XYZ file of C-alpha atoms in Angstrom:
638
model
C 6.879 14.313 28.812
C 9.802 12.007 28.907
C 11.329 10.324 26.070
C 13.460 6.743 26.669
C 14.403 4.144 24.700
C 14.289 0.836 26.111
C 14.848 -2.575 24.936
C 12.102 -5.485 25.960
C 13.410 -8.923 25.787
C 11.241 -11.661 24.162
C 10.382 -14.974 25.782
C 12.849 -16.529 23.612
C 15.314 -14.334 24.512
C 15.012 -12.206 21.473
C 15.225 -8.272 22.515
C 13.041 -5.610 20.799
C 13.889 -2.025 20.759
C 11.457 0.194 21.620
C 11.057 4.179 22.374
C 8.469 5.447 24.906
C 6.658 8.712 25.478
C 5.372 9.064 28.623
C 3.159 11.793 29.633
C 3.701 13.789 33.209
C 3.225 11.148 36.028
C 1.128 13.238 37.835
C -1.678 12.580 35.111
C -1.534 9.224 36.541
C -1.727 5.633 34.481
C -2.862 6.172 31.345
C -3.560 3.751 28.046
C -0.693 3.359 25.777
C -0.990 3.622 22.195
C 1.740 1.147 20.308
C 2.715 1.341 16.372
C 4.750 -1.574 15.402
C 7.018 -1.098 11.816
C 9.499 -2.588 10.327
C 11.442 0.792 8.805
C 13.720 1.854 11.460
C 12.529 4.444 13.941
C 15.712 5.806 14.688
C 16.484 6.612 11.778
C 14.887 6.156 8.574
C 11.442 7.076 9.622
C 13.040 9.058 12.769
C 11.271 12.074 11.278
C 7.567 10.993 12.330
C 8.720 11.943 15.614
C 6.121 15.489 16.298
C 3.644 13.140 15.835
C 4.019 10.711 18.527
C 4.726 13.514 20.845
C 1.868 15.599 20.329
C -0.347 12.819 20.988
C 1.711 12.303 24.395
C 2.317 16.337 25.256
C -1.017 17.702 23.709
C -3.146 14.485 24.502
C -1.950 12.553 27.393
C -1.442 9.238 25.838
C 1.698 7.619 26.592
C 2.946 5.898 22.937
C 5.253 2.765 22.223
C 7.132 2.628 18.954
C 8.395 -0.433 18.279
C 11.213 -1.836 15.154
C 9.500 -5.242 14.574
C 11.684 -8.717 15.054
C 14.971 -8.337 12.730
C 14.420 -4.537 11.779
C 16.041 -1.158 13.380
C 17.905 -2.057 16.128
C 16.133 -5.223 17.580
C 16.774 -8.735 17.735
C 16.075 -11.591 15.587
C 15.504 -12.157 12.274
C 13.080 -10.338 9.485
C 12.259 -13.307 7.665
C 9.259 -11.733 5.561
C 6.320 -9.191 6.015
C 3.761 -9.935 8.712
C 5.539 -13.240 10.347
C 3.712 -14.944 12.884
C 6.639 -14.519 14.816
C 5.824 -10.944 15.296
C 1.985 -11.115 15.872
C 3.814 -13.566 18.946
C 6.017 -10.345 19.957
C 3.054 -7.749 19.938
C 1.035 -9.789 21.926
C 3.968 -10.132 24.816
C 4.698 -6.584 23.943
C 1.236 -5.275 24.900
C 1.228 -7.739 27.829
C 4.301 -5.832 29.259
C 2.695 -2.394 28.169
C -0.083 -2.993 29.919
C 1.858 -4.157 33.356
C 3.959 -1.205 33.718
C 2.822 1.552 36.280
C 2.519 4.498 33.749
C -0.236 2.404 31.611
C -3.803 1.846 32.924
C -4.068 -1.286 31.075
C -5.494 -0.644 27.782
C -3.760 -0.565 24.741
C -4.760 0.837 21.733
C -3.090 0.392 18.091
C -2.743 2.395 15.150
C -0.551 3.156 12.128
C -0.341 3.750 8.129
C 0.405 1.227 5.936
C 2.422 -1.937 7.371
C 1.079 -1.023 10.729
C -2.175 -0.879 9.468
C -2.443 -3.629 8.189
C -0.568 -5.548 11.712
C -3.064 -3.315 13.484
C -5.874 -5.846 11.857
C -3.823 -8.879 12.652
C -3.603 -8.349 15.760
C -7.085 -7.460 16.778
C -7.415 -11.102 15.105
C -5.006 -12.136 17.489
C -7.711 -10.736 20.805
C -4.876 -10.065 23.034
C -6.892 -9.036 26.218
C -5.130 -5.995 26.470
C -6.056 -4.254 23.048
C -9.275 -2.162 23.211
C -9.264 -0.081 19.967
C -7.672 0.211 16.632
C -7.131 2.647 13.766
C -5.748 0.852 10.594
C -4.800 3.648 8.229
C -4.115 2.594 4.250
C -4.110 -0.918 5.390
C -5.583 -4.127 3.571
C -7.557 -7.117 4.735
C -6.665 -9.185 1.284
C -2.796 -9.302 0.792
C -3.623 -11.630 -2.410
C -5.507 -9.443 -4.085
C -5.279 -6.059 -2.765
C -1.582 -5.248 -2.100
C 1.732 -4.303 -3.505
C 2.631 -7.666 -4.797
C -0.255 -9.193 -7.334
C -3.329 -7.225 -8.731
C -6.007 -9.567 -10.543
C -3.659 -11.877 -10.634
C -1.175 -9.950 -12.456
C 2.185 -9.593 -10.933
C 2.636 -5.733 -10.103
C 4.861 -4.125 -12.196
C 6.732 -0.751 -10.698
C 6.143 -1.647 -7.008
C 9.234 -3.835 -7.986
C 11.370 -0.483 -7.766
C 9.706 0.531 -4.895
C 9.101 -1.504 -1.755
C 9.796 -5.051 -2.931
C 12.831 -3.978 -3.798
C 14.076 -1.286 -0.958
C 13.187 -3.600 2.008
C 16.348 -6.106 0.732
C 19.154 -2.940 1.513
C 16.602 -1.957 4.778
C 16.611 -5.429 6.161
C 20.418 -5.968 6.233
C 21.244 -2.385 7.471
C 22.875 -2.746 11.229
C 21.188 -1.719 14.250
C 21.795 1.852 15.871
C 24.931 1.779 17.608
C 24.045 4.144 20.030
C 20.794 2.131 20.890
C 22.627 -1.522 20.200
C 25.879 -1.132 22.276
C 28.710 -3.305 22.089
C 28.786 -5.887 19.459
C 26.790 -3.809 17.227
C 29.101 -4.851 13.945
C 28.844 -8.331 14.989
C 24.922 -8.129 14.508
C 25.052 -6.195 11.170
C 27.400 -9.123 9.614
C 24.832 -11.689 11.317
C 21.963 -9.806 9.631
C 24.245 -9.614 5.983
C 24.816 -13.137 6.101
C 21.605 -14.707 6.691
C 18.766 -12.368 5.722
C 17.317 -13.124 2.650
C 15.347 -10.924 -0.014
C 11.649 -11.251 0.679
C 10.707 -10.359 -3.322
C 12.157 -13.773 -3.975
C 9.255 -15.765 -1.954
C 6.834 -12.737 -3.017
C 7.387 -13.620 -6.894
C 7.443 -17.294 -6.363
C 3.705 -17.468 -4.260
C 2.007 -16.629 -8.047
C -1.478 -18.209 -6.794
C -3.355 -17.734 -3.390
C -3.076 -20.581 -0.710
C -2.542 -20.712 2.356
C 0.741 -17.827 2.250
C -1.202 -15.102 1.615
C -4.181 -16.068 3.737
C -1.965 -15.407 6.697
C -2.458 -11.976 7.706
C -5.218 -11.532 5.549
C -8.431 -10.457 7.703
C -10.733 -10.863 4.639
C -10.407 -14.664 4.527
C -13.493 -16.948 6.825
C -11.750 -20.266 7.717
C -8.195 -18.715 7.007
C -6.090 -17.357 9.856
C -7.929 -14.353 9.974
C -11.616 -13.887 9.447
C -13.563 -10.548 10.118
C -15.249 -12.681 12.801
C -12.295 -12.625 14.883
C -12.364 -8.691 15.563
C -14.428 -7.938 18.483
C -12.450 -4.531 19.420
C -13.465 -1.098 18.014
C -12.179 -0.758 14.702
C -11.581 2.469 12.726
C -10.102 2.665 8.967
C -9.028 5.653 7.190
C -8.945 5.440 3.137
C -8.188 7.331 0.457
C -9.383 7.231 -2.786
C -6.122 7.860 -4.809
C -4.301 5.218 -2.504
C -3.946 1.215 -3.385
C -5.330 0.138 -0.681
C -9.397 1.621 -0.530
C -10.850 -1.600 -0.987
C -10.317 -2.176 2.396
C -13.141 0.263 3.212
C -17.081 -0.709 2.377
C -16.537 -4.508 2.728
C -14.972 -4.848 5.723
C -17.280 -2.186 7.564
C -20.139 -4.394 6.300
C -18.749 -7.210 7.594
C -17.932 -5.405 10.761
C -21.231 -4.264 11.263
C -22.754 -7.595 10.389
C -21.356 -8.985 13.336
C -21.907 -5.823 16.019
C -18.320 -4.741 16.503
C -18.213 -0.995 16.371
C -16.422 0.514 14.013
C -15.790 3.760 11.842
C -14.708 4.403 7.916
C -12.920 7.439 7.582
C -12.455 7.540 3.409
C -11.278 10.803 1.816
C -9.826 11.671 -1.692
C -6.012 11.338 -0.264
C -2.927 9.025 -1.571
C -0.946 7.034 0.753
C 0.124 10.006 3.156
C -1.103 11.360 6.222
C -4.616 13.573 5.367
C -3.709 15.852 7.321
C -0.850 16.923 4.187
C -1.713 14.483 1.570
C -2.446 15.387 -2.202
C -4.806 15.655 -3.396
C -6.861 17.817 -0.883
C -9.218 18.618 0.881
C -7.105 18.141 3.855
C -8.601 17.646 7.068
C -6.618 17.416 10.813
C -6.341 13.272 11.009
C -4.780 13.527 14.418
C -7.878 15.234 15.839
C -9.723 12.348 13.981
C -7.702 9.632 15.663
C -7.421 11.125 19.368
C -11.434 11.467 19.402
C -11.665 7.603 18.327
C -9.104 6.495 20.918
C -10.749 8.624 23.625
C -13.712 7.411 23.096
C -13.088 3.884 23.661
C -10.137 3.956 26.047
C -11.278 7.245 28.079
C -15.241 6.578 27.967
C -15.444 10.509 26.382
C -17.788 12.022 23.614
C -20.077 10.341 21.995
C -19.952 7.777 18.950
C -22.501 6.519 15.891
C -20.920 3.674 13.744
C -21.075 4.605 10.300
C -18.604 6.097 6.918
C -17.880 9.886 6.569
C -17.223 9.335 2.719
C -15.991 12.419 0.393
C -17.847 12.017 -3.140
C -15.344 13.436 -5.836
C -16.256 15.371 -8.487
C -15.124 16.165 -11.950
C -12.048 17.546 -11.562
C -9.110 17.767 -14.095
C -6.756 15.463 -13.808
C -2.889 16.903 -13.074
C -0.057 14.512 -11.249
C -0.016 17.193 -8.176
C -3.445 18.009 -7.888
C -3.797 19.731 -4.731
C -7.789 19.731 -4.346
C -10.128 17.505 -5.665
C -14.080 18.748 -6.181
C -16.270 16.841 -4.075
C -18.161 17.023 -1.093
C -18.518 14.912 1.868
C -21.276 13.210 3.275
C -22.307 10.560 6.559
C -23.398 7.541 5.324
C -24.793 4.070 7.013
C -22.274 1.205 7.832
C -24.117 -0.040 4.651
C -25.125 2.774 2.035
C -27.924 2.559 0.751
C -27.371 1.697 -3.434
C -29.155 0.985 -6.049
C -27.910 -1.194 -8.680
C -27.911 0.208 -12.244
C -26.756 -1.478 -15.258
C -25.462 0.043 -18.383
C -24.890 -2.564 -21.362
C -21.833 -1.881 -23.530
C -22.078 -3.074 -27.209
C -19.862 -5.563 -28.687
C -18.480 -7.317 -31.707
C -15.266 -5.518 -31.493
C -11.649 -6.464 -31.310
C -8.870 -5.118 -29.617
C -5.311 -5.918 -30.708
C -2.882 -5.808 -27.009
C -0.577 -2.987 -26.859
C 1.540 -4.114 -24.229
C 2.342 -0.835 -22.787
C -0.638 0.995 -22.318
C -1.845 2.229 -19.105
C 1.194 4.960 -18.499
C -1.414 7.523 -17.624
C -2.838 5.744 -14.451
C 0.759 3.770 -13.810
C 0.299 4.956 -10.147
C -1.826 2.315 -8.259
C -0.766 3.614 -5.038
C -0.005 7.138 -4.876
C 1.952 8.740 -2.070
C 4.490 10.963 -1.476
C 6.963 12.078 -4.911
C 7.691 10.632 -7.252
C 4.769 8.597 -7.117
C 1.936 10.990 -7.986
C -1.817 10.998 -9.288
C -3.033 9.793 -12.595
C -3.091 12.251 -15.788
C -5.317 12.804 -18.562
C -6.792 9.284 -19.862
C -7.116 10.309 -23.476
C -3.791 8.682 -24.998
C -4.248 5.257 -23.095
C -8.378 5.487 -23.769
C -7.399 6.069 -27.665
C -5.534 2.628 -27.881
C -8.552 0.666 -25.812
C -11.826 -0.266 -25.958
C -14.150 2.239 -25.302
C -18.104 3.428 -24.748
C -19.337 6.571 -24.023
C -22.321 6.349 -22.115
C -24.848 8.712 -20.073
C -23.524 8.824 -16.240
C -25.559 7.456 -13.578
C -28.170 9.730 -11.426
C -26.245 10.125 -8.375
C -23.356 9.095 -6.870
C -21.498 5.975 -7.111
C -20.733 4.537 -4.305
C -18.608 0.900 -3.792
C -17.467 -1.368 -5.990
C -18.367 -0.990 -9.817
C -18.092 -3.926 -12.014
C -18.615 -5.197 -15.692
C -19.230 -8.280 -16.886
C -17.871 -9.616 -20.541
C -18.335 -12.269 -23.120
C -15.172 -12.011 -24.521
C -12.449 -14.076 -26.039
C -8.740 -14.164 -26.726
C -6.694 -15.567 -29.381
C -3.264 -17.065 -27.235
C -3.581 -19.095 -23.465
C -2.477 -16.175 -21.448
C -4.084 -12.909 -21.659
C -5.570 -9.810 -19.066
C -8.259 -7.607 -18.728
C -7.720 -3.967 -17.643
C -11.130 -1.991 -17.516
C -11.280 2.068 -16.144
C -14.387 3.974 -15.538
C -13.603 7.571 -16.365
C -15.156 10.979 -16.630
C -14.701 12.856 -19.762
C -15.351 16.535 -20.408
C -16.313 18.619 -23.305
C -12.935 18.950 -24.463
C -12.253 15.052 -24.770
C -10.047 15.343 -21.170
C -10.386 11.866 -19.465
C -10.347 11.669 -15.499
C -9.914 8.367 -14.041
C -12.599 7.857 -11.368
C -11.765 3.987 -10.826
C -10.100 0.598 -12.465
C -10.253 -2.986 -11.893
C -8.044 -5.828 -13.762
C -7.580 -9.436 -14.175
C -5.571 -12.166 -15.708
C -8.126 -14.191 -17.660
C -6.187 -17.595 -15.870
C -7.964 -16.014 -12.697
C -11.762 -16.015 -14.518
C -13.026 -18.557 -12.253
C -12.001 -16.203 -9.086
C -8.929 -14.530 -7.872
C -9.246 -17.056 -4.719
C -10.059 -20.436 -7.122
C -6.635 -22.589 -9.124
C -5.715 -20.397 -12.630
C -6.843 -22.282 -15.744
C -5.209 -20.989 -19.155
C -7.583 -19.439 -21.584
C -8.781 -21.424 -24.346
C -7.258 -19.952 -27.855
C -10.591 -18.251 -29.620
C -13.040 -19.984 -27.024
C -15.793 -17.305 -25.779
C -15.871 -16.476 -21.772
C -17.903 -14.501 -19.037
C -15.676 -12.589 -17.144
C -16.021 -9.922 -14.613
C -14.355 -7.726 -13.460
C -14.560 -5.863 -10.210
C -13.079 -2.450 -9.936
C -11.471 -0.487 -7.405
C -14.110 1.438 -4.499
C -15.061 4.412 -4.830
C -17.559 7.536 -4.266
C -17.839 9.584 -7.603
C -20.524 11.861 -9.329
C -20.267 12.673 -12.744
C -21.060 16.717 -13.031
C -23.957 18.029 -15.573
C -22.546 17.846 -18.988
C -19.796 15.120 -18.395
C -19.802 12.025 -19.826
C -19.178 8.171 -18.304
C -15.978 6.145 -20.661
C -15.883 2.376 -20.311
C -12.135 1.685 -21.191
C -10.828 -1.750 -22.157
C -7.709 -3.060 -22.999
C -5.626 -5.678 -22.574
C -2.634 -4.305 -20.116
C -2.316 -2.163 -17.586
C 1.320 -1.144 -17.788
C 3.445 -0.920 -15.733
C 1.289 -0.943 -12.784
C 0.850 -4.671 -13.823
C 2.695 -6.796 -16.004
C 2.012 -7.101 -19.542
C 1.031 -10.582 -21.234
C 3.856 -12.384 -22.428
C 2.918 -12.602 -25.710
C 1.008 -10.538 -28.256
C -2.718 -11.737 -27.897
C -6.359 -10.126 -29.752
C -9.347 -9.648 -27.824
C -12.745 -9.576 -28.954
C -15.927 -8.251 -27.208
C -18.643 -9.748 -27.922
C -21.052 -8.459 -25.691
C -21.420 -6.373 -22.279
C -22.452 -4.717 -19.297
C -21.456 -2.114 -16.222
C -23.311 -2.438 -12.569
C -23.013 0.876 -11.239
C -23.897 0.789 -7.198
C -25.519 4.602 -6.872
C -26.165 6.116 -3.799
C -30.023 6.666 -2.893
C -31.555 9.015 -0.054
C -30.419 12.756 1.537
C -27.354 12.624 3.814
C -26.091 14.893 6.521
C -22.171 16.406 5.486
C -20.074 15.701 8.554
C -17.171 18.850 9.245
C -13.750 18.398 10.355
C -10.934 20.415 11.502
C -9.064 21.284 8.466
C -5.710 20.161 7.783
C -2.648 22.023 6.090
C -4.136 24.699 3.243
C -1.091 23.343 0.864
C 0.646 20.149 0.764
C 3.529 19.677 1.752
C 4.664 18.201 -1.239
C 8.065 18.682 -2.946
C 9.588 17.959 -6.478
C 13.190 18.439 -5.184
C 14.957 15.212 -5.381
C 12.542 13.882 -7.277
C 11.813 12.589 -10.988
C 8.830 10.546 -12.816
C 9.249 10.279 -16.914
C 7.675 8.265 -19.467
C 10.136 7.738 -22.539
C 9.486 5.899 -26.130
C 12.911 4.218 -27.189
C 11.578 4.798 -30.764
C 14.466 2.513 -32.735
C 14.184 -0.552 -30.087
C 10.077 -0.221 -30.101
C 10.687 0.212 -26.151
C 8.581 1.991 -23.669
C 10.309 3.244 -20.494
C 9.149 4.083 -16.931
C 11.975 6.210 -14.869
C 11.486 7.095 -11.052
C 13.943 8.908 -9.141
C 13.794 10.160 -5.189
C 16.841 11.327 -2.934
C 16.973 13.083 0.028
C 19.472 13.935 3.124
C 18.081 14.420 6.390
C 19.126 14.727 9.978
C 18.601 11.767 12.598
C 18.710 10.734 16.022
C 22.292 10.000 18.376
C 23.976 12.810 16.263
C 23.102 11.364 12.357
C 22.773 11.988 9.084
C 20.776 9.547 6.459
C 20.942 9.527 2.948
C 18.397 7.318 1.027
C 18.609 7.423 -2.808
C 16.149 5.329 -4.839
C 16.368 4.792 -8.721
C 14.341 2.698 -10.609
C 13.419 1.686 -14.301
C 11.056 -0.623 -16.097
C 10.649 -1.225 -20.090
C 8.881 -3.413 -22.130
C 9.743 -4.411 -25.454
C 6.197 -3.372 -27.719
C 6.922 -6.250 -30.445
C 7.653 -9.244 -28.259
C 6.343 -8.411 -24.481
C 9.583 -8.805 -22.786
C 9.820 -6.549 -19.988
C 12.827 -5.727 -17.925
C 13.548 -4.009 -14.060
C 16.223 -2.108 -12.894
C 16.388 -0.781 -9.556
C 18.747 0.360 -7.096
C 18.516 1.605 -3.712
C 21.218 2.797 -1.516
C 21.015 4.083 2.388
C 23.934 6.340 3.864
C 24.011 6.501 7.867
C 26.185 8.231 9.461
C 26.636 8.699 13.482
C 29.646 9.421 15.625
C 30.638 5.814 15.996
C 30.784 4.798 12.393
C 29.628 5.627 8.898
C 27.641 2.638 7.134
C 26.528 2.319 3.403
C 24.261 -0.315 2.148
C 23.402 -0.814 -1.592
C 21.410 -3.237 -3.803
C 20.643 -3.696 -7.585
C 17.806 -5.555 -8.843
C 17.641 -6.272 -12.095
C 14.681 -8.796 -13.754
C 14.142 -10.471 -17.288
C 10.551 -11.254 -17.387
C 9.768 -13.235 -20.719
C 6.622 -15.682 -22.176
C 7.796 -18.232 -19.516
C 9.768 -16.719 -15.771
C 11.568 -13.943 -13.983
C 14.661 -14.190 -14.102
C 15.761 -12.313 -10.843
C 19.355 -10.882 -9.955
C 20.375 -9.554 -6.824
C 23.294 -7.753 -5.756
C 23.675 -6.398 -2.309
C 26.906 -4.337 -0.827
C 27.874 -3.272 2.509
C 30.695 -0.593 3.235
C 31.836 0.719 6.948
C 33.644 3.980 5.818
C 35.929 2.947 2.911
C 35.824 -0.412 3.760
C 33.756 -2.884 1.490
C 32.577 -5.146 4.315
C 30.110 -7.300 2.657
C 28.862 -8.599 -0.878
C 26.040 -11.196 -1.724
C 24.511 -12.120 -4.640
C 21.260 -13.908 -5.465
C 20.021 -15.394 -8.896
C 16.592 -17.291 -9.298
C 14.437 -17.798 -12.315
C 11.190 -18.218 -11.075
C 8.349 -19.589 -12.986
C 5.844 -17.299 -14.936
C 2.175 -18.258 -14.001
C 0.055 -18.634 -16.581
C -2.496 -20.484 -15.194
């Protein structure tokens, strides 16, 4: 195998840096799979590297990782997530790819995540030269299923997370090593021009035409399902935030003919090979036969979804196994729609910070773990005990209300959860909504009429789930969903009037596919780490702390540090909420020693966010650089 880094200049001159594994020569030309990112693979994410080479050493594929326009150490500028700019750069890329005389011409394209979710884009895009993709934890609906808005609602503690790290991660300089000369002058470039992307993320409050791009769901947007003709495989997990990219689009996909594969187990957002909670199974071994198939012409292949049903299992933050077993099921499985009604005539007064137990839409790797026990959040909703279904569930649940609220701007948070003997409550699934978004998530907010009764309804998260013998099924209703979401901005009553649950449950036998396992443990670790919940009894405050550090070794004779610390709070008597986050990357080579920090900190009240930003830049002792940005960006409220 040999290992190279080279850098690919752009048609407009722009150069993107790139490392290659090749496998031996005498194997001949073979296809190249690319993954495309923008979090620095030098450094940063410089520890994915076994990966990449097993699939070139173990499987003959030669692989192309590539830092994306303005990110790592290429060229340009990273003007936002998913520019068109860089679907322009992938397609040149692969053109060059495909030219050089290691590479038979075929391309495939794969990744978790952000290059996932580009993987879809650009089979959109039909470059000639892709054949195959596997979009891993990716989403086809970047309005409504992403980090950024939930049922409308803004997301809450993502702020602390992503929307907040990539402001330090865009403005850190490019690899000296890999850069040469003039390497400072492009850091101070990149300080002085970049700007935060959460500041365009928070003012786009309604769909249009922004989040369309790069959303595959959309027909007549830039995307459209109809536009991907290549073989398409998608791995989900059910504790991750981005399943509903599973059952819908492989309808879709098989609706049209393109072949295609769902791959959806009970993981968060980390590889399944090592991902909590288990069962594990060896991903890698998944991918290679999927790529082989359709770039080598080898085994065989049935479209379909290898699904895992959970089980009751108790609920812990590090669960390692879920209960469940796993089963091969048509493109389109076969359901049968059965509807529970709830009873009504009750009223809920909001508690604006409920939802702490399930605050994780999108767990991964710690801090950010699996939902707990239900009870305390259930105990200050809405909720029915009802008979579970017959069978599994299996896609997208949803209950419809007549309802009503007492102020213009209220939401809807509703959880379907499994509760044992002992009164433990397991989430199994959750949907939400701001009530300005009744009319649909994709039609213009309207506010809510003070006391005026409305159908709602409210579409929860995918799933595959079957209630055990002697468990029973919770409806759970309440009126926030915090901190995953934002609360309302003011205190509001809702009243049920009436109800009822549509339950999609699986019908027919089904054959249990088997994989190669995975790892036996995770690979999990609490060092570095920290996740608490506290009640500021006096101020009537609720408070959400995350914590994660970690050192690590890197490429060119490195070091990184990346320490991220993050807090939100809302206020229980008035619904003002505050974020505090701050992130700070240490790299260290042989040339130079760099340090990038930024705080975010955000008043969110009945009518904006009021956003600061405060970004530093130190080479060695030096302070080098120091921006600040302040917006107040309207509060949509339909």
């Amino acid at each position: 195998m040999i290992v190279e880094d080279r850098t690919i200049v752009m048609g407009d001159g722009v150069p993107l840096a790139v490392t290659l594994y090749l496998p031996d020569p005498a194997l001949g030309p073979q296809p190249c799979l690319v993954e495309a990112l923008p979090y620095r693979k030098d450094d940063l994410t410089s520890s994915y590297d076994p990966s990449y080479r097993s699939l070139c050493e173990k499987h003959g594929y030669a692989v192309c990782r590539v830092d994306v326009r303005g990110t790592g150490s290429s060229g340009g500028d990273a003007v936002d997530e998913y520019p068109r700019e860089e679907q322009a750069d992938l397609a040149e890329l692969f053109r060059w790819l495909a030219a050089q005389n290691w590479c038979d011409g075929q391309i495939g394209m794969w990744g978790t995540s952000y290059s996932g979710f580009n993987s879809l884009q650009m089979a959109c895009e039909q470059p000639p030269e892709l054949k195959a993709i596997c979009a891993i934890y990716a989403t086809d609906d970047r309005w409504t299923d992403d980090v950024h808005w939930r049922g409308g609602a803004r997301k809450l503690v993502d702020l602390v997370d992503y929307c907040h790290y990539m402001t330090p991660m865009c403005v850190l300089p490019p690899v000296p090593a890999v850069w040469g000369e003039g390497w400072q002058e492009e850091w101070r470039r990149r300080m002085e021009t970049n700007e935060p992307w959460l500041l365009r993320w928070l003012r786009e409050s309604t769909d249009g035409e922004y989040w369309n791009h790069g959303s595959v769901r959309l027909d007549g947007g830039p995307g459209g399902y109809e536009r991907i003709q290549v073989p398409t495989m998608l791995i989900a997990g059910w504790a991750d935030g981005y399943r509903n990219n599973s059952f819908r689009t492989v309808a879709a996909l098989a609706g049209q003919g393109t072949p295609h594969r769902l791959l959806a187990g009970p993981w968060g957002h980390a590889d399944p090979t090592t991902a909590i909670p288990g069962p594990r199974i060896d991903a890698e071994a998944e991918i290679v036969a999927w790529f082989d198939h359709w770039l080598r012409r080898r085994g065989s292949h049935t479209d379909g979804c290898d699904v895992f049903v959970r089980t009751s299992t108790r609920p812990e933050p590090d669960l390692d196994l879920h209960e469940g077993r796993w089963l091969r099921l048509p493109s389109v499985p076969p359901t049968e729609e059965v509807v529970v009604s709830i009873g009504g005539g009750r009223s809920l007064q909001v508690q604006p910070d409920v939802g702490t137990a399930a605050w994780i839409d999108c767990a991964g790797h710690f801090p950010w773990g699996l939902s707990a026990d239900q009870r305390e959040d259930d105990a200050r909703s809405l909720t029915w005990d009802l008979d579970p279904p017959p069978g599994a569930v299996v896609g997208h649940p949803a209950l419809t209300l007549r309802l009503s609220a007492d102020a213009a701007a209220a939401s809807l948070s509703v959880k379907l959860c499994d509760v044992f003997p002992d009164g433990t409550s397991a989430l199994v699934t959750r949907g939400s909504l701001d009530l300005a978004f009744r009319d649909g998530l994709h039609q213009p907010p309207r506010p809510v009429v003070p006391g005026e009764e409305m159908t709602v309804t409210v579409e929860l998260d995918a799933c595959a789930y079957e209630w055990a013998p002697g468990q029973r099924m919770r409806v759970s209703i309440a009126g926030a969903d915090w901190p995953n979401t934002v609360a309302p901005p003011d205190p509001v009553l809702l009243t049920v009037a009436t109800g009822s649950l549509s339950l999609p449950v699986l019908q027919g036998e089904h054959p249990e596919p088997t994989f190669e396992p995975g790892q036996e443990k995770s690979n999990e670790t609490l060092e570095g780490t920290g996740w608490e919940i506290v009640d500021d009894v006096l101020r009537r405050r609720t408070i959400a702390r995350t914590l994660s550090e970690s050192e690590y070794a890197i490429p060119h004779d490195g070091t990184a540090r990346e320490k991220y610390v993050g807090e939100v709070a809302v206020d229980r008597r008035t619904f003002t909420q505050t974020v505090d986050a701050t992130t700070t990357f240490d790299l260290r080579w042989p040339e130079a020693e760099v340090s990038v920090t930024s705080v975010l900190h955000i008043d969110i009240d009945g009518e904006a966010f009021d956003v600061r930003i405060e970004t530093t830049a130190d080479l060695g002792p030096e302070r080098v650089h120091e921006r600040t940005w302040h917006e107040r960006i309207p509060r949509s409220t339909g």
